[in-house]
Tab-separated table of C-alpha atoms (C1' of nucleotides) in Angstrom:
chain	number	residue	atom	x	y	z
A	1	UNK	CA	-30.784	22.967	18.366
A	2	UNK	CA	-33.800	21.605	16.554
A	3	UNK	CA	-36.921	21.435	18.676
A	4	UNK	CA	-38.220	18.091	19.749
A	5	UNK	CA	-40.877	17.719	17.100
A	6	UNK	CA	-38.301	18.236	14.381
A	7	UNK	CA	-36.128	15.490	15.767
A	8	UNK	CA	-39.121	13.187	16.044
A	9	UNK	CA	-40.139	13.930	12.517
A	10	UNK	CA	-36.632	13.272	11.300
A	11	UNK	CA	-36.585	9.927	13.037
A	12	UNK	CA	-39.890	8.989	11.463
A	13	UNK	CA	-38.589	9.829	8.027
A	14	UNK	CA	-35.437	7.867	8.677
A	15	UNK	CA	-37.400	4.861	9.903
A	16	UNK	CA	-39.530	4.861	6.799
A	17	UNK	CA	-36.503	5.250	4.617
A	18	UNK	CA	-34.721	2.351	6.263
A	19	UNK	CA	-37.823	0.174	6.146
A	20	UNK	CA	-38.432	0.941	2.484
A	21	UNK	CA	-35.034	-0.356	1.517
A	22	UNK	CA	-34.955	-3.154	4.041
A	23	UNK	CA	-32.167	-1.710	6.138
A	24	UNK	CA	-31.939	-2.228	9.842
A	25	UNK	CA	-32.895	0.222	12.535
A	26	UNK	CA	-29.756	0.151	14.594
A	27	UNK	CA	-29.221	2.234	17.702
A	28	UNK	CA	-26.059	3.688	16.161
A	29	UNK	CA	-27.986	5.088	13.229
A	30	UNK	CA	-30.486	6.756	15.484
A	31	UNK	CA	-27.819	8.101	17.763
A	32	UNK	CA	-26.266	9.908	14.833
A	33	UNK	CA	-29.555	11.528	13.941
A	34	UNK	CA	-30.033	12.460	17.609
A	35	UNK	CA	-26.709	14.207	17.759
A	36	UNK	CA	-26.850	15.880	14.370
A	37	UNK	CA	-30.260	17.284	15.171
A	38	UNK	CA	-29.101	18.146	18.653
A	39	UNK	CA	-26.787	20.774	17.193
A	40	UNK	CA	-27.819	24.341	16.434
A	41	UNK	CA	-29.811	24.281	13.237
A	42	UNK	CA	-27.209	26.040	11.173
A	43	UNK	CA	-24.139	24.348	12.549
A	44	UNK	CA	-21.738	22.604	10.234
A	45	UNK	CA	-19.876	19.648	11.647
A	46	UNK	CA	-17.373	17.224	10.221
A	47	UNK	CA	-17.125	13.503	10.839
A	48	UNK	CA	-14.297	13.818	13.296
A	49	UNK	CA	-16.208	16.445	15.255
A	50	UNK	CA	-19.265	14.282	15.444
A	51	UNK	CA	-17.145	11.300	16.398
A	52	UNK	CA	-15.465	13.131	19.273
A	53	UNK	CA	-18.717	14.702	20.397
A	54	UNK	CA	-20.398	11.327	20.564
A	55	UNK	CA	-17.485	9.543	22.187
A	56	UNK	CA	-17.366	12.252	24.831
A	57	UNK	CA	-21.016	11.692	25.520
A	58	UNK	CA	-20.361	8.043	26.131
A	59	UNK	CA	-21.584	6.543	22.882
A	60	UNK	CA	-19.548	3.692	21.508
A	61	UNK	CA	-19.605	4.362	17.831
A	62	UNK	CA	-16.971	4.160	15.155
A	63	UNK	CA	-15.988	6.633	12.504
A	64	UNK	CA	-16.982	4.116	9.861
A	65	UNK	CA	-20.523	3.969	11.158
A	66	UNK	CA	-20.743	7.723	11.242
A	67	UNK	CA	-19.618	7.901	7.631
A	68	UNK	CA	-22.152	5.254	6.666
A	69	UNK	CA	-24.988	6.829	8.550
A	70	UNK	CA	-24.330	10.307	7.239
A	71	UNK	CA	-24.424	8.899	3.711
A	72	UNK	CA	-27.822	7.442	4.451
A	73	UNK	CA	-29.050	10.688	5.952
A	74	UNK	CA	-27.921	12.596	2.897
A	75	UNK	CA	-29.597	10.023	0.688
A	76	UNK	CA	-32.945	10.454	2.366
A	77	UNK	CA	-32.654	14.213	2.594
A	78	UNK	CA	-32.099	14.533	6.314
A	79	UNK	CA	-28.588	15.886	6.004
A	80	UNK	CA	-26.718	18.054	3.568
A	81	UNK	CA	-23.068	17.562	2.825
A	82	UNK	CA	-20.862	20.516	1.991
A	83	UNK	CA	-17.395	20.584	0.600
A	84	UNK	CA	-15.867	24.003	0.944
A	85	UNK	CA	-12.263	24.696	0.044
A	86	UNK	CA	-11.051	22.710	2.990
A	87	UNK	CA	-10.529	19.002	2.625
A	88	UNK	CA	-13.008	17.831	5.212
A	89	UNK	CA	-16.658	17.513	4.338
A	90	UNK	CA	-19.109	19.313	6.583
A	91	UNK	CA	-22.630	18.194	7.352
A	92	UNK	CA	-25.704	19.988	8.584
A	93	UNK	CA	-29.253	18.966	9.375
A	94	UNK	CA	-31.630	19.308	6.490
A	95	UNK	CA	-35.142	18.716	7.688
A	96	UNK	CA	-36.057	22.305	8.368
A	97	UNK	CA	-33.681	23.256	5.635
A	98	UNK	CA	-34.598	26.093	3.389
A	99	UNK	CA	-32.055	26.004	0.653
A	100	UNK	CA	-29.325	28.483	1.347
A	101	UNK	CA	-25.842	29.192	0.186
A	102	UNK	CA	-22.733	30.082	2.112
A	103	UNK	CA	-20.235	32.811	2.692
A	104	UNK	CA	-16.893	31.600	3.999
A	105	UNK	CA	-14.297	33.955	5.397
A	106	UNK	CA	-10.902	33.543	3.789
A	107	UNK	CA	-9.160	33.978	7.116
A	108	UNK	CA	-11.220	32.749	10.021
A	109	UNK	CA	-13.274	30.250	8.003
A	110	UNK	CA	-16.467	31.346	9.703
A	111	UNK	CA	-19.448	30.172	7.699
A	112	UNK	CA	-22.517	32.328	7.244
A	113	UNK	CA	-25.642	31.407	5.370
A	114	UNK	CA	-27.679	33.389	2.940
A	115	UNK	CA	-30.394	32.952	0.435
A	116	UNK	CA	-30.817	34.937	-2.733
A	117	UNK	CA	-33.632	34.111	-5.108
A	118	UNK	CA	-31.594	35.107	-8.129
A	119	UNK	CA	-29.751	31.825	-8.009
A	120	UNK	CA	-32.940	30.139	-9.146
A	121	UNK	CA	-33.153	32.350	-12.196
A	122	UNK	CA	-29.645	31.272	-13.113
A	123	UNK	CA	-30.508	27.620	-12.612
A	124	UNK	CA	-33.589	27.887	-14.791
A	125	UNK	CA	-31.752	29.690	-17.527
A	126	UNK	CA	-28.854	27.259	-17.605
A	127	UNK	CA	-31.033	24.189	-17.311
A	128	UNK	CA	-32.670	25.342	-20.472
A	129	UNK	CA	-29.484	26.321	-22.241
A	130	UNK	CA	-27.804	23.009	-21.474
A	131	UNK	CA	-30.949	20.907	-21.856
A	132	UNK	CA	-30.180	19.632	-18.425
A	133	UNK	CA	-32.380	18.802	-15.489
A	134	UNK	CA	-30.535	20.708	-12.799
A	135	UNK	CA	-30.747	18.691	-9.618
A	136	UNK	CA	-28.659	20.789	-7.265
A	137	UNK	CA	-26.100	23.498	-7.003
A	138	UNK	CA	-23.336	24.741	-4.840
A	139	UNK	CA	-22.628	28.420	-4.395
A	140	UNK	CA	-19.970	29.663	-2.030
A	141	UNK	CA	-18.798	33.228	-1.701
A	142	UNK	CA	-15.355	33.790	-0.255
A	143	UNK	CA	-14.483	37.071	1.335
A	144	UNK	CA	-12.694	38.845	4.131
A	145	UNK	CA	-15.070	39.372	6.969
A	146	UNK	CA	-14.951	42.218	9.442
A	147	UNK	CA	-15.048	40.218	12.612
A	148	UNK	CA	-12.765	41.422	15.383
A	149	UNK	CA	-9.512	39.494	15.333
A	150	UNK	CA	-10.741	37.574	12.350
A	151	UNK	CA	-7.267	36.665	11.192
A	152	UNK	CA	-6.404	35.155	14.530
A	153	UNK	CA	-9.406	32.934	14.830
A	154	UNK	CA	-9.834	29.458	13.563
A	155	UNK	CA	-13.472	28.716	13.993
A	156	UNK	CA	-13.716	25.793	11.654
B	1	UNK	CA	-5.408	25.221	-27.686
B	2	UNK	CA	-4.303	28.744	-26.917
B	3	UNK	CA	-2.776	30.525	-29.853
B	4	UNK	CA	0.914	31.222	-29.821
B	5	UNK	CA	0.712	34.819	-28.682
B	6	UNK	CA	-1.271	33.790	-25.634
B	7	UNK	CA	1.352	31.274	-24.645
B	8	UNK	CA	4.093	33.838	-25.165
B	9	UNK	CA	2.244	36.369	-23.112
B	10	UNK	CA	1.709	33.839	-20.359
B	11	UNK	CA	5.404	33.049	-20.293
B	12	UNK	CA	6.263	36.733	-20.046
B	13	UNK	CA	3.933	37.159	-17.114
B	14	UNK	CA	5.388	34.096	-15.460
B	15	UNK	CA	8.946	35.316	-16.000
B	16	UNK	CA	8.136	38.660	-14.428
B	17	UNK	CA	6.397	36.978	-11.566
B	18	UNK	CA	9.338	34.704	-10.876
B	19	UNK	CA	11.823	37.536	-11.209
B	20	UNK	CA	9.835	39.762	-8.879
B	21	UNK	CA	10.033	37.236	-6.084
B	22	UNK	CA	13.520	36.058	-6.856
B	23	UNK	CA	12.496	32.581	-7.954
B	24	UNK	CA	14.364	30.652	-10.588
B	25	UNK	CA	13.359	30.194	-14.181
B	26	UNK	CA	13.638	26.466	-14.423
B	27	UNK	CA	12.848	24.496	-17.559
B	28	UNK	CA	10.337	22.402	-15.626
B	29	UNK	CA	8.292	25.427	-14.693
B	30	UNK	CA	8.127	26.577	-18.271
B	31	UNK	CA	7.294	23.134	-19.545
B	32	UNK	CA	4.232	23.092	-17.302
B	33	UNK	CA	3.033	26.381	-18.711
B	34	UNK	CA	3.707	25.080	-22.225
B	35	UNK	CA	1.570	22.043	-21.678
B	36	UNK	CA	-1.228	23.704	-19.761
B	37	UNK	CA	-1.570	26.326	-22.440
B	38	UNK	CA	-1.211	23.660	-25.107
B	39	UNK	CA	-4.561	22.246	-24.076
B	40	UNK	CA	-7.901	23.448	-25.437
B	41	UNK	CA	-8.709	26.702	-23.707
B	42	UNK	CA	-11.595	25.309	-21.716
B	43	UNK	CA	-10.077	21.986	-20.788
B	44	UNK	CA	-9.833	20.969	-17.162
B	45	UNK	CA	-6.968	18.718	-16.229
B	46	UNK	CA	-5.775	17.218	-12.985
B	47	UNK	CA	-2.220	16.788	-11.773
B	48	UNK	CA	-2.066	13.114	-12.663
B	49	UNK	CA	-3.323	13.851	-16.167
B	50	UNK	CA	-0.742	16.528	-16.687
B	51	UNK	CA	1.940	14.268	-15.277
B	52	UNK	CA	1.093	11.404	-17.637
B	53	UNK	CA	0.695	13.731	-20.591
B	54	UNK	CA	4.113	15.196	-19.988
B	55	UNK	CA	5.819	11.909	-19.265
B	56	UNK	CA	4.381	10.519	-22.489
B	57	UNK	CA	5.828	13.446	-24.344
B	58	UNK	CA	9.239	12.676	-22.976
B	59	UNK	CA	9.565	15.264	-20.269
B	60	UNK	CA	11.222	14.147	-17.083
B	61	UNK	CA	9.183	15.889	-14.462
B	62	UNK	CA	7.837	14.814	-11.119
B	63	UNK	CA	4.399	15.142	-9.657
B	64	UNK	CA	5.838	17.287	-6.884
B	65	UNK	CA	7.129	19.833	-9.369
B	66	UNK	CA	3.805	19.911	-11.161
B	67	UNK	CA	2.031	20.580	-7.878
B	68	UNK	CA	4.526	23.317	-7.053
B	69	UNK	CA	4.355	24.931	-10.443
B	70	UNK	CA	0.580	24.900	-10.604
B	71	UNK	CA	0.501	26.633	-7.242
B	72	UNK	CA	2.736	29.324	-8.656
B	73	UNK	CA	0.602	29.659	-11.751
B	74	UNK	CA	-2.517	30.047	-9.657
B	75	UNK	CA	-0.725	32.593	-7.517
B	76	UNK	CA	0.141	34.779	-10.470
B	77	UNK	CA	-3.230	34.354	-12.111
B	78	UNK	CA	-2.179	32.126	-14.989
B	79	UNK	CA	-4.176	29.122	-13.840
B	80	UNK	CA	-7.429	28.550	-12.022
B	81	UNK	CA	-7.937	25.664	-9.668
B	82	UNK	CA	-11.332	24.025	-9.342
B	83	UNK	CA	-12.585	21.577	-6.800
B	84	UNK	CA	-15.795	19.984	-7.923
B	85	UNK	CA	-17.432	17.134	-6.022
B	86	UNK	CA	-14.664	14.770	-7.009
B	87	UNK	CA	-11.608	14.573	-4.845
B	88	UNK	CA	-9.042	15.621	-7.400
B	89	UNK	CA	-8.449	19.274	-8.123
B	90	UNK	CA	-8.764	20.374	-11.737
B	91	UNK	CA	-6.823	23.180	-13.346
B	92	UNK	CA	-7.407	25.296	-16.416
B	93	UNK	CA	-5.525	28.096	-18.104
B	94	UNK	CA	-6.541	31.529	-16.974
B	95	UNK	CA	-4.890	34.107	-19.166
B	96	UNK	CA	-7.751	34.497	-21.590
B	97	UNK	CA	-10.087	33.643	-18.781
B	98	UNK	CA	-13.354	35.446	-18.545
B	99	UNK	CA	-14.852	34.436	-15.266
B	100	UNK	CA	-17.323	31.656	-15.752
B	101	UNK	CA	-19.060	29.051	-13.705
B	102	UNK	CA	-19.641	25.377	-14.342
B	103	UNK	CA	-22.296	22.807	-14.994
B	104	UNK	CA	-21.253	19.280	-14.119
B	105	UNK	CA	-23.252	16.257	-15.217
B	106	UNK	CA	-24.132	13.955	-12.346
B	107	UNK	CA	-23.471	10.893	-14.462
B	108	UNK	CA	-20.823	11.463	-17.089
B	109	UNK	CA	-19.062	14.275	-15.223
B	110	UNK	CA	-18.793	16.340	-18.387
B	111	UNK	CA	-18.036	19.933	-17.505
B	112	UNK	CA	-19.603	22.823	-19.341
B	113	UNK	CA	-18.980	26.483	-18.730
B	114	UNK	CA	-21.389	29.349	-18.506
B	115	UNK	CA	-21.542	32.917	-17.442
B	116	UNK	CA	-24.538	34.649	-15.961
B	117	UNK	CA	-24.285	38.240	-14.835
B	118	UNK	CA	-26.774	37.736	-12.066
B	119	UNK	CA	-24.116	36.145	-9.924
B	120	UNK	CA	-22.515	39.556	-9.589
B	121	UNK	CA	-25.707	41.013	-8.231
B	122	UNK	CA	-25.730	38.330	-5.584
B	123	UNK	CA	-22.104	38.983	-4.698
B	124	UNK	CA	-22.718	42.692	-4.351
B	125	UNK	CA	-25.782	42.216	-2.223
B	126	UNK	CA	-24.135	39.722	0.103
B	127	UNK	CA	-20.888	41.622	0.335
B	128	UNK	CA	-22.931	44.487	1.682
B	129	UNK	CA	-25.087	42.374	3.957
B	130	UNK	CA	-22.112	40.632	5.510
B	131	UNK	CA	-19.835	43.664	5.474
B	132	UNK	CA	-17.405	41.491	3.615
B	133	UNK	CA	-15.099	42.181	0.751
B	134	UNK	CA	-16.011	39.292	-1.481
B	135	UNK	CA	-12.854	38.111	-3.188
B	136	UNK	CA	-14.122	35.145	-5.163
B	137	UNK	CA	-16.892	32.665	-5.533
B	138	UNK	CA	-17.596	29.175	-6.674
B	139	UNK	CA	-20.828	28.241	-8.391
B	140	UNK	CA	-21.429	24.783	-9.733
B	141	UNK	CA	-24.711	23.484	-11.098
B	142	UNK	CA	-25.218	19.743	-11.073
B	143	UNK	CA	-27.666	18.156	-13.450
B	144	UNK	CA	-28.427	15.242	-15.706
B	145	UNK	CA	-27.318	16.089	-19.179
B	146	UNK	CA	-28.905	14.798	-22.356
B	147	UNK	CA	-25.801	13.506	-24.052
B	148	UNK	CA	-26.199	10.200	-25.851
B	149	UNK	CA	-25.026	7.382	-23.595
B	150	UNK	CA	-24.309	9.888	-20.892
B	151	UNK	CA	-24.578	7.331	-18.153
B	152	UNK	CA	-22.003	5.101	-19.786
B	153	UNK	CA	-19.371	7.712	-20.294
B	154	UNK	CA	-16.682	8.757	-17.939
B	155	UNK	CA	-15.269	11.860	-19.469
B	156	UNK	CA	-13.530	13.206	-16.457
C	1	DT	C1'	-30.788	-18.277	12.426
C	2	DT	C1'	-28.722	-15.429	9.183
C	3	DA	C1'	-27.695	-11.737	6.535
C	4	DC	C1'	-26.735	-7.059	7.481
C	5	DA	C1'	-24.292	-3.606	10.454
C	6	DT	C1'	-20.622	-2.509	13.472
C	7	DG	C1'	-15.794	-1.496	15.065
C	8	DC	C1'	-11.285	-1.689	14.152
C	9	DA	C1'	-7.364	-1.206	11.521
C	10	DA	C1'	-5.415	-1.454	7.230
C	11	DA	C1'	-5.717	0.224	2.637
C	12	DC	C1'	-6.570	4.082	-0.492
C	13	DC	C1'	-6.011	8.274	-2.855
C	14	DC	C1'	-4.581	12.792	-3.481
C	15	DT	C1'	-1.430	15.969	-1.769
C	16	DT	C1'	2.457	17.496	1.004
C	17	DT	C1'	6.914	16.905	2.943
C	18	DG	C1'	11.925	15.540	3.718
C	19	DC	C1'	16.096	14.984	1.790
C	20	DA	C1'	19.966	14.088	-1.187
C	21	DA	C1'	21.234	15.354	-5.728
C	22	DT	C1'	21.028	18.915	-9.196
C	23	DC	C1'	21.202	23.196	-11.441
C	24	DG	C1'	20.148	28.497	-11.994
C	25	DT	C1'	22.237	32.532	-11.019
D	1	DA	C1'	29.829	28.210	-5.072
D	2	DC	C1'	25.483	28.824	-2.958
D	3	DG	C1'	21.028	28.088	-2.130
D	4	DA	C1'	16.718	27.291	-4.523
D	5	DT	C1'	14.554	23.512	-7.086
D	6	DT	C1'	14.112	18.953	-8.476
D	7	DG	C1'	12.785	13.863	-8.218
D	8	DC	C1'	11.777	10.354	-5.444
D	9	DA	C1'	9.684	8.073	-1.910
D	10	DA	C1'	7.750	8.358	2.458
D	11	DA	C1'	4.455	10.656	5.333
D	12	DG	C1'	-0.086	12.861	6.006
D	13	DG	C1'	-4.959	13.295	6.432
D	14	DG	C1'	-9.573	12.353	5.211
D	15	DT	C1'	-12.298	8.620	3.539
D	16	DT	C1'	-13.159	3.822	2.185
D	17	DT	C1'	-12.688	-1.044	2.614
D	18	DG	C1'	-12.083	-5.906	4.535
D	19	DC	C1'	-13.071	-8.853	7.893
D	20	DA	C1'	-14.251	-10.946	12.283
D	21	DT	C1'	-17.726	-10.043	15.650
D	22	DG	C1'	-22.163	-8.668	17.000
D	23	DT	C1'	-27.084	-8.059	16.401
D	24	DA	C1'	-31.825	-6.792	14.351
D	25	DA	C1'	-35.425	-9.243	12.447
DNA sequence: TTACATGCAAACCCTTTGCAATCGT
DNA sequence: ACGATTGCAAAGGGTTTGCATGTAA
């Protein structure tokens, strides 16, 4: 879970972002940021998960609003959206985000993060080769992890 | 478009694969391989595209059969399935496939292929770190390409 | 006050599934 | 002939959209 100052900082950024484009500061929008940043820093959650989590906590919020808000958070850099091989999109907080990539277990779907500088060398080289301003990338390694009972778990 | 011997080889592999698991050699299955391998070697096509292409050529084939057959082709290594940021899955022939990764333009969605050995170093390092047998990976670079009128094209 | 945001449910889109008809073997 | 495969259309599942209601400014 992100410490308090991170959450506060995120809210500030969000406020500025909303103000800049003349969007409203609704309680729903801030509740989403509260809950996303209330998760462990490296947790990946999908819309349905966030919806259930929030409903269970007593919020009255709709899926549609969560979708909308997450889009906004991605837009202003406060959330990152991932699409692994599964059909649901997963989100994670992005404020204290150091770019990292992911390893996903073929069986249990457990997600682990890593960071390897060499990806940047590839991006530089290809940006040049393709005369393209590379804006982002997605790197996912799939493998069979060694976790006990891996094949019987479904951690996603 | 793959040269004739490649197509023949692919069909042989497919025949053996089907025989090995006691599946039938239906004309539909072979028509899918014909058409997939009739495309330029690096072309990415989705199910709907293949369906329309084949219908226009006079085949009577259903989407369901195309989905089924592509699954089989992926299973026996004759096709590769890609899921970029878009929601449709794209397929390409895989017989003459040297593993490569992709650059996708943020605007025009044009796909270009590249190969950079450094990805293997990353896979080795992470396989060790995570005690995981890495079986595959997906690397996609997103950028703004310099193609004339890029923003007005929709090449996907 | 008034336009934007919300909640709900219906619509969407790609993919999967169920089933009767067909066709390899 | 038998059972796998096909085509079709309906169902599924995640996401998006339309619209009446609510609400920030």
